[in-house]
């Protein structure tokens, strides 16, 4: 189902014996029934956002909220202005926008649950230690999925499906084969379990699908590590042509500069660098690298209707478009889709139950 488009077909139930459900349409979308739920009034549905706006990685995590706001603007706007006229007679609103400052995710989540009284919570953070607290509170949660902690919690919904950092994949071995790379390397953080698992899984994938030899690996990088000269020196000695990483874009740039300095003839795969300005500013170091966004790139033609809609409302907001604003839009879209499945008599649990029937968002 295209994101943001109502689908008249029935969403099949994932629970045996349960009937399928559909998004409500037409007049029912403005049916303002009394709803007793935290964060909900007769005129508003309030949500909280938690991001790592302040961080040591240089990541633009705070812009996740920009994408959420742009989608809410679209839903809230009158139909005469191209919007949807609100939902169930209510406006969608971010009533709390918290910064976990990278190191305090669990504390920030606990504070939000205790103080914000939000109907749902949106999360974009490198570390997601508050996942259990959100699960225990049965709080509908929508997040940029780079974290494995969502796994097993029926109330947490990612912008992509639950991640398996330890699972093997064919994508990178296939890319290496297509580009005729025969010697590759893998780098990951040792201070983040998900990053380390990611690196080890990439190496294991090449063992299962041996399109190239992993001749160097380092799974002990530190956050914001400034010196990667020793790693690059070893990669150069071993003839590495392709470097796959489970690190942020700032660290990828540190690596790229050292690659240039030592004249290593190798390119990177960048899992976290869908940032036109960042790439343009550092083109001399990043040229030739591969980028791996979790969504269809905006440069793809013909452009998806949903992406054109995203660009239109981001332009109206006056905010810059980056990877995280796109992810925020997707998360907000998923939230609204769940509300439309739940119907005018929605509740937090109905939202959770409805989205857990969805198999093809």
Coordinates of C-alpha atoms in Angstrom, one line a residue:
X1 CA 0.0 0.0 0.0
X2 CA 1.5 3.4 -1.0
X3 CA 2.3 5.4 2.1
X4 CA -0.3 8.0 2.9
X5 CA -3.0 6.7 0.6
X6 CA -6.2 5.2 1.9
X7 CA -6.7 1.6 0.8
X8 CA -10.2 0.2 0.4
X9 CA -8.9 -3.3 0.6
X10 CA -9.1 -5.1 3.9
X11 CA -5.9 -5.5 6.0
X12 CA -5.8 -9.2 6.8
X13 CA -5.6 -10.1 10.5
X14 CA -2.4 -11.6 11.8
X15 CA -4.5 -13.2 14.6
X16 CA -6.1 -16.4 13.5
X17 CA -9.9 -16.1 13.5
X18 CA -9.9 -12.3 13.8
X19 CA -11.7 -10.3 11.0
X20 CA -9.7 -8.1 8.8
X21 CA -9.9 -4.3 9.1
X22 CA -9.9 -1.3 6.8
X23 CA -9.1 2.4 7.2
X24 CA -12.2 4.4 7.9
X25 CA -13.0 6.8 5.0
X26 CA -15.3 9.7 4.2
X27 CA -17.4 11.4 6.9
X28 CA -16.2 8.9 9.5
X29 CA -12.7 10.6 9.4
X30 CA -14.3 13.7 11.0
X31 CA -16.6 11.8 13.4
X32 CA -15.7 13.4 16.8
X33 CA -16.7 10.7 19.3
X34 CA -15.9 11.1 23.0
X35 CA -12.5 9.5 23.6
X36 CA -11.1 9.0 27.1
X37 CA -7.4 8.5 26.5
X38 CA -4.2 10.2 27.7
X39 CA -3.2 13.1 25.4
X40 CA -6.6 13.3 23.8
X41 CA -9.2 16.1 24.1
X42 CA -12.2 16.9 22.0
X43 CA -10.0 19.1 19.7
X44 CA -6.5 17.5 19.9
X45 CA -4.4 14.3 19.9
X46 CA -1.1 15.1 21.6
X47 CA 2.1 13.1 21.1
X48 CA 5.7 13.4 22.5
X49 CA 8.9 13.3 20.5
X50 CA 12.2 12.1 22.0
X51 CA 15.4 12.6 19.9
X52 CA 19.1 12.9 20.5
X53 CA 19.2 16.5 19.2
X54 CA 22.4 17.0 21.3
X55 CA 24.9 14.3 20.5
X56 CA 28.6 13.6 20.0
X57 CA 28.1 12.1 16.6
X58 CA 27.0 15.2 14.7
X59 CA 23.8 13.5 13.8
X60 CA 20.7 15.5 12.9
X61 CA 18.4 13.4 15.1
X62 CA 16.3 16.4 16.1
X63 CA 15.1 16.8 12.5
X64 CA 12.9 13.6 13.1
X65 CA 10.4 16.0 14.7
X66 CA 10.5 18.2 11.6
X67 CA 9.2 15.4 9.5
X68 CA 6.5 14.5 12.1
X69 CA 5.4 18.1 12.2
X70 CA 5.2 18.4 8.4
X71 CA 3.0 15.3 8.2
X72 CA 0.8 16.7 11.0
X73 CA 0.6 20.0 9.2
X74 CA -0.7 18.1 6.1
X75 CA -3.3 16.2 8.1
X76 CA -4.4 19.3 10.1
X77 CA -4.7 21.6 7.1
X78 CA -8.2 22.3 5.6
X79 CA -8.9 20.3 2.5
X80 CA -9.1 23.6 0.6
X81 CA -5.4 24.0 1.3
X82 CA -4.5 20.4 0.2
X83 CA -4.7 18.9 3.7
X84 CA -7.0 16.4 5.3
X85 CA -9.0 18.7 7.6
X86 CA -7.8 17.0 10.8
X87 CA -8.7 13.6 12.0
X88 CA -11.8 12.7 14.0
X89 CA -12.5 16.4 14.5
X90 CA -9.1 16.9 16.1
X91 CA -5.8 18.4 15.4
X92 CA -2.5 16.4 15.7
X93 CA 0.1 18.1 17.9
X94 CA 3.5 17.5 19.3
X95 CA 3.0 18.5 22.9
X96 CA 6.5 17.7 24.1
X97 CA 9.8 17.6 22.2
X98 CA 12.5 16.2 24.4
X99 CA 16.3 15.9 23.9
X100 CA 17.8 12.8 25.5
X101 CA 21.3 14.3 24.9
X102 CA 22.5 11.0 23.6
X103 CA 23.4 9.5 27.0
X104 CA 20.1 9.7 28.9
X105 CA 17.5 7.9 26.8
X106 CA 16.0 5.8 29.5
X107 CA 15.8 8.7 32.0
X108 CA 14.2 10.9 29.2
X109 CA 11.6 8.2 28.4
X110 CA 10.7 7.8 32.0
X111 CA 10.3 11.6 32.4
X112 CA 8.1 11.8 29.3
X113 CA 5.8 9.0 30.4
X114 CA 5.4 10.6 33.8
X115 CA 5.0 14.2 32.8
X116 CA 3.9 14.6 29.1
X117 CA 0.7 12.6 29.2
X118 CA 1.0 11.9 25.5
X119 CA -1.2 9.6 23.5
X120 CA 1.9 8.2 21.6
X121 CA 5.7 8.7 21.6
X122 CA 8.0 9.2 18.7
X123 CA 11.7 8.3 19.1
X124 CA 14.9 8.9 17.0
X125 CA 18.0 8.1 19.1
X126 CA 21.2 6.1 18.6
X127 CA 20.5 4.3 21.9
X128 CA 17.1 3.1 22.9
X129 CA 17.4 2.0 26.5
X130 CA 13.9 3.3 27.2
X131 CA 12.2 0.7 25.0
X132 CA 11.3 -1.6 27.9
X133 CA 9.7 1.3 29.8
X134 CA 7.6 2.2 26.8
X135 CA 6.6 -1.4 26.4
X136 CA 5.7 -1.8 30.1
X137 CA 3.5 1.3 29.8
X138 CA 1.9 0.0 26.6
X139 CA 2.6 3.3 25.1
X140 CA 2.2 3.4 21.2
X141 CA 5.7 4.2 20.0
X142 CA 7.0 5.0 16.6
X143 CA 10.7 5.3 15.9
X144 CA 13.5 5.5 13.4
X145 CA 14.5 1.9 13.4
X146 CA 18.2 1.6 13.9
X147 CA 17.7 -0.1 17.2
X148 CA 17.1 -3.8 17.9
X149 CA 15.3 -3.0 21.2
X150 CA 11.9 -2.8 19.5
X151 CA 12.0 -6.5 18.9
X152 CA 9.3 -8.4 20.8
X153 CA 7.3 -5.4 21.8
X154 CA 3.9 -5.2 20.2
X155 CA 3.5 -1.4 21.0
X156 CA 6.7 -0.3 19.2
X157 CA 6.6 0.3 15.4
X158 CA 9.6 1.1 13.3
X159 CA 9.9 3.1 10.1
X160 CA 11.1 -0.2 8.7
X161 CA 10.5 -3.7 10.1
X162 CA 12.2 -5.0 13.3
X163 CA 16.0 -5.2 12.7
X164 CA 18.1 -8.3 13.1
X165 CA 21.7 -7.1 13.4
X166 CA 22.9 -10.7 13.8
X167 CA 21.2 -11.9 10.6
X168 CA 23.0 -12.6 7.4
X169 CA 22.2 -10.8 4.2
X170 CA 22.9 -11.0 0.5
X171 CA 22.9 -7.3 -0.3
X172 CA 26.5 -6.3 0.4
X173 CA 28.1 -9.5 -1.0
X174 CA 26.0 -8.8 -4.2
X175 CA 27.2 -5.2 -4.3
X176 CA 30.8 -6.3 -4.0
X177 CA 30.3 -8.9 -6.7
X178 CA 28.7 -6.3 -9.1
X179 CA 31.5 -3.8 -8.5
X180 CA 34.2 -6.5 -8.8
X181 CA 35.6 -5.9 -5.4
X182 CA 37.6 -8.9 -4.2
X183 CA 39.1 -7.6 -0.9
X184 CA 36.8 -5.9 1.6
X185 CA 36.9 -4.6 5.2
X186 CA 34.3 -4.1 8.0
X187 CA 34.3 -1.5 10.8
X188 CA 32.0 -1.1 13.7
X189 CA 31.7 0.5 17.2
X190 CA 32.7 -1.7 20.1
X191 CA 30.8 0.6 22.5
X192 CA 27.4 -0.2 21.0
X193 CA 26.2 -3.8 20.9
X194 CA 24.0 -3.3 17.9
X195 CA 26.9 -1.8 15.8
X196 CA 29.2 -4.7 16.8
X197 CA 26.6 -7.3 15.9
X198 CA 26.0 -5.5 12.6
X199 CA 29.7 -5.7 11.7
X200 CA 30.0 -9.3 12.7
X201 CA 26.9 -10.2 10.6
X202 CA 28.4 -8.4 7.5
X203 CA 31.5 -10.5 7.8
X204 CA 29.5 -13.7 8.4
X205 CA 27.4 -12.8 5.3
X206 CA 30.6 -12.8 3.1
X207 CA 31.4 -16.2 4.5
X208 CA 28.0 -17.5 3.5
X209 CA 28.0 -15.7 0.2
X210 CA 31.7 -15.5 -0.7
X211 CA 31.8 -12.9 -3.4
X212 CA 34.9 -11.3 -1.8
X213 CA 37.3 -11.9 1.0
X214 CA 37.0 -9.9 4.3
X215 CA 40.7 -9.2 4.8
X216 CA 40.4 -6.7 7.6
X217 CA 37.8 -6.0 10.4
X218 CA 37.7 -3.8 13.5
X219 CA 34.7 -4.0 15.9
X220 CA 36.2 -1.9 18.6
X221 CA 35.9 1.7 17.5
X222 CA 34.9 4.3 20.0
X223 CA 32.2 7.0 19.5
X224 CA 33.7 10.1 17.9
X225 CA 37.1 8.4 17.4
X226 CA 39.3 10.9 15.9
X227 CA 42.2 8.7 14.7
X228 CA 41.7 5.9 12.3
X229 CA 45.1 6.0 10.8
X230 CA 46.2 2.5 12.1
X231 CA 43.1 0.9 10.6
X232 CA 43.5 2.5 7.2
X233 CA 47.2 1.6 7.2
X234 CA 46.4 -2.0 7.7
X235 CA 43.7 -1.9 5.1
X236 CA 46.1 -0.4 2.6
X237 CA 48.6 -3.1 3.3
X238 CA 46.0 -5.7 2.6
X239 CA 44.7 -4.2 -0.6
X240 CA 41.2 -3.4 0.6
X241 CA 38.9 -2.0 -2.1
X242 CA 35.6 -1.7 -0.3
X243 CA 34.8 -0.7 3.3
X244 CA 31.5 -1.5 5.0
X245 CA 30.8 0.2 8.3
X246 CA 28.2 0.2 11.0
X247 CA 29.1 3.8 12.1
X248 CA 27.6 7.3 11.9
X249 CA 28.3 9.7 9.1
X250 CA 30.7 11.9 11.1
X251 CA 32.9 8.9 11.8
X252 CA 32.6 7.9 8.2
X253 CA 34.0 11.3 7.2
X254 CA 36.9 10.8 9.6
X255 CA 37.5 7.5 7.8
X256 CA 37.2 9.0 4.4
X257 CA 39.7 11.8 5.2
X258 CA 42.2 9.2 6.4
X259 CA 41.6 7.1 3.3
X260 CA 42.4 10.2 1.2
X261 CA 45.5 11.1 3.3
X262 CA 47.0 7.6 2.9
X263 CA 45.9 7.3 -0.7
X264 CA 44.0 4.1 -0.1
X265 CA 42.2 3.2 -3.3
X266 CA 38.9 2.1 -1.6
X267 CA 35.3 3.4 -1.3
X268 CA 32.9 3.1 1.5
X269 CA 29.3 1.9 1.9
X270 CA 27.5 4.6 3.9
X271 CA 24.5 3.4 5.9
X272 CA 23.8 6.8 7.5
X273 CA 24.7 9.6 5.1
X274 CA 21.5 10.5 3.1
X275 CA 22.3 14.2 3.6
X276 CA 22.9 16.2 0.4
X277 CA 24.6 19.1 2.1
X278 CA 26.9 16.9 4.1
X279 CA 27.9 15.0 0.9
X280 CA 28.3 18.2 -1.1
X281 CA 30.5 19.8 1.6
X282 CA 32.7 16.7 1.7
X283 CA 32.5 15.6 -1.9
X284 CA 36.3 15.3 -2.3
X285 CA 36.3 12.6 0.4
X286 CA 33.1 10.8 -0.3
X287 CA 33.0 10.7 -4.1
X288 CA 32.5 7.1 -5.3
X289 CA 31.0 5.9 -2.1
X290 CA 27.7 4.0 -1.9
X291 CA 24.7 5.2 0.1
X292 CA 22.2 2.9 1.7
X293 CA 19.0 4.8 2.7
X294 CA 16.0 2.9 4.3
X295 CA 13.6 4.5 1.8
X296 CA 13.3 5.1 -1.9
X297 CA 15.7 8.1 -2.6
X298 CA 14.0 11.3 -3.5
X299 CA 16.2 11.4 -6.6
X300 CA 14.5 8.3 -8.0
X301 CA 12.3 8.9 -11.1
X302 CA 9.5 8.8 -11.5
X303 CA 9.1 10.2 -8.0
X304 CA 6.7 8.5 -5.6
X305 CA 3.5 10.5 -5.0
X306 CA 4.1 10.3 -1.3
X307 CA 7.6 11.7 -1.6
X308 CA 6.3 14.6 -3.7
X309 CA 3.7 15.2 -0.9
X310 CA 6.5 15.1 1.7
X311 CA 8.6 17.7 -0.3
X312 CA 5.6 20.0 -0.7
X313 CA 4.8 20.1 3.0
X314 CA 8.5 20.3 4.1
X315 CA 8.8 23.3 1.8
X316 CA 5.8 24.9 3.5
X317 CA 7.3 24.3 6.9
X318 CA 10.6 26.1 5.8
X319 CA 12.6 23.2 7.2
X320 CA 15.5 21.5 5.4
X321 CA 15.1 18.0 4.1
X322 CA 17.4 15.3 5.5
X323 CA 17.3 11.6 6.2
X324 CA 15.7 12.1 9.7
X325 CA 12.9 14.4 8.5
X326 CA 12.0 11.7 5.9
X327 CA 11.9 9.1 8.7
X328 CA 9.8 11.4 10.8
X329 CA 7.3 11.7 8.0
X330 CA 7.1 7.9 7.6
X331 CA 6.6 7.4 11.4
X332 CA 3.8 10.0 11.5
X333 CA 2.2 8.4 8.5
X334 CA 2.3 5.1 10.2
X335 CA 0.7 6.6 13.3
X336 CA -2.1 8.2 11.4
X337 CA -2.7 5.0 9.4
X338 CA -3.1 3.2 12.7
X339 CA -5.6 5.7 13.9
X340 CA -7.6 5.3 10.7
X341 CA -7.6 1.6 11.2
X342 CA -8.7 2.0 14.9
X343 CA -11.7 4.2 13.9
X344 CA -13.4 7.1 15.6
X345 CA -13.7 5.3 18.9
X346 CA -9.9 4.9 19.0
X347 CA -7.8 4.2 22.0
X348 CA -4.1 3.5 22.6
X349 CA -4.7 -0.3 22.7
X350 CA -7.0 -0.2 19.6
X351 CA -4.2 1.6 17.8
X352 CA -1.6 -1.0 18.8
X353 CA -4.0 -3.9 18.0
X354 CA -4.8 -2.4 14.6
X355 CA -1.3 -1.9 13.5
X356 CA -0.3 -5.4 14.6
X357 CA -2.7 -6.6 12.0
X358 CA -0.9 -4.7 9.3
X359 CA 1.4 -6.9 7.2
X360 CA 2.2 -4.6 4.3
X361 CA 2.8 -1.0 5.4

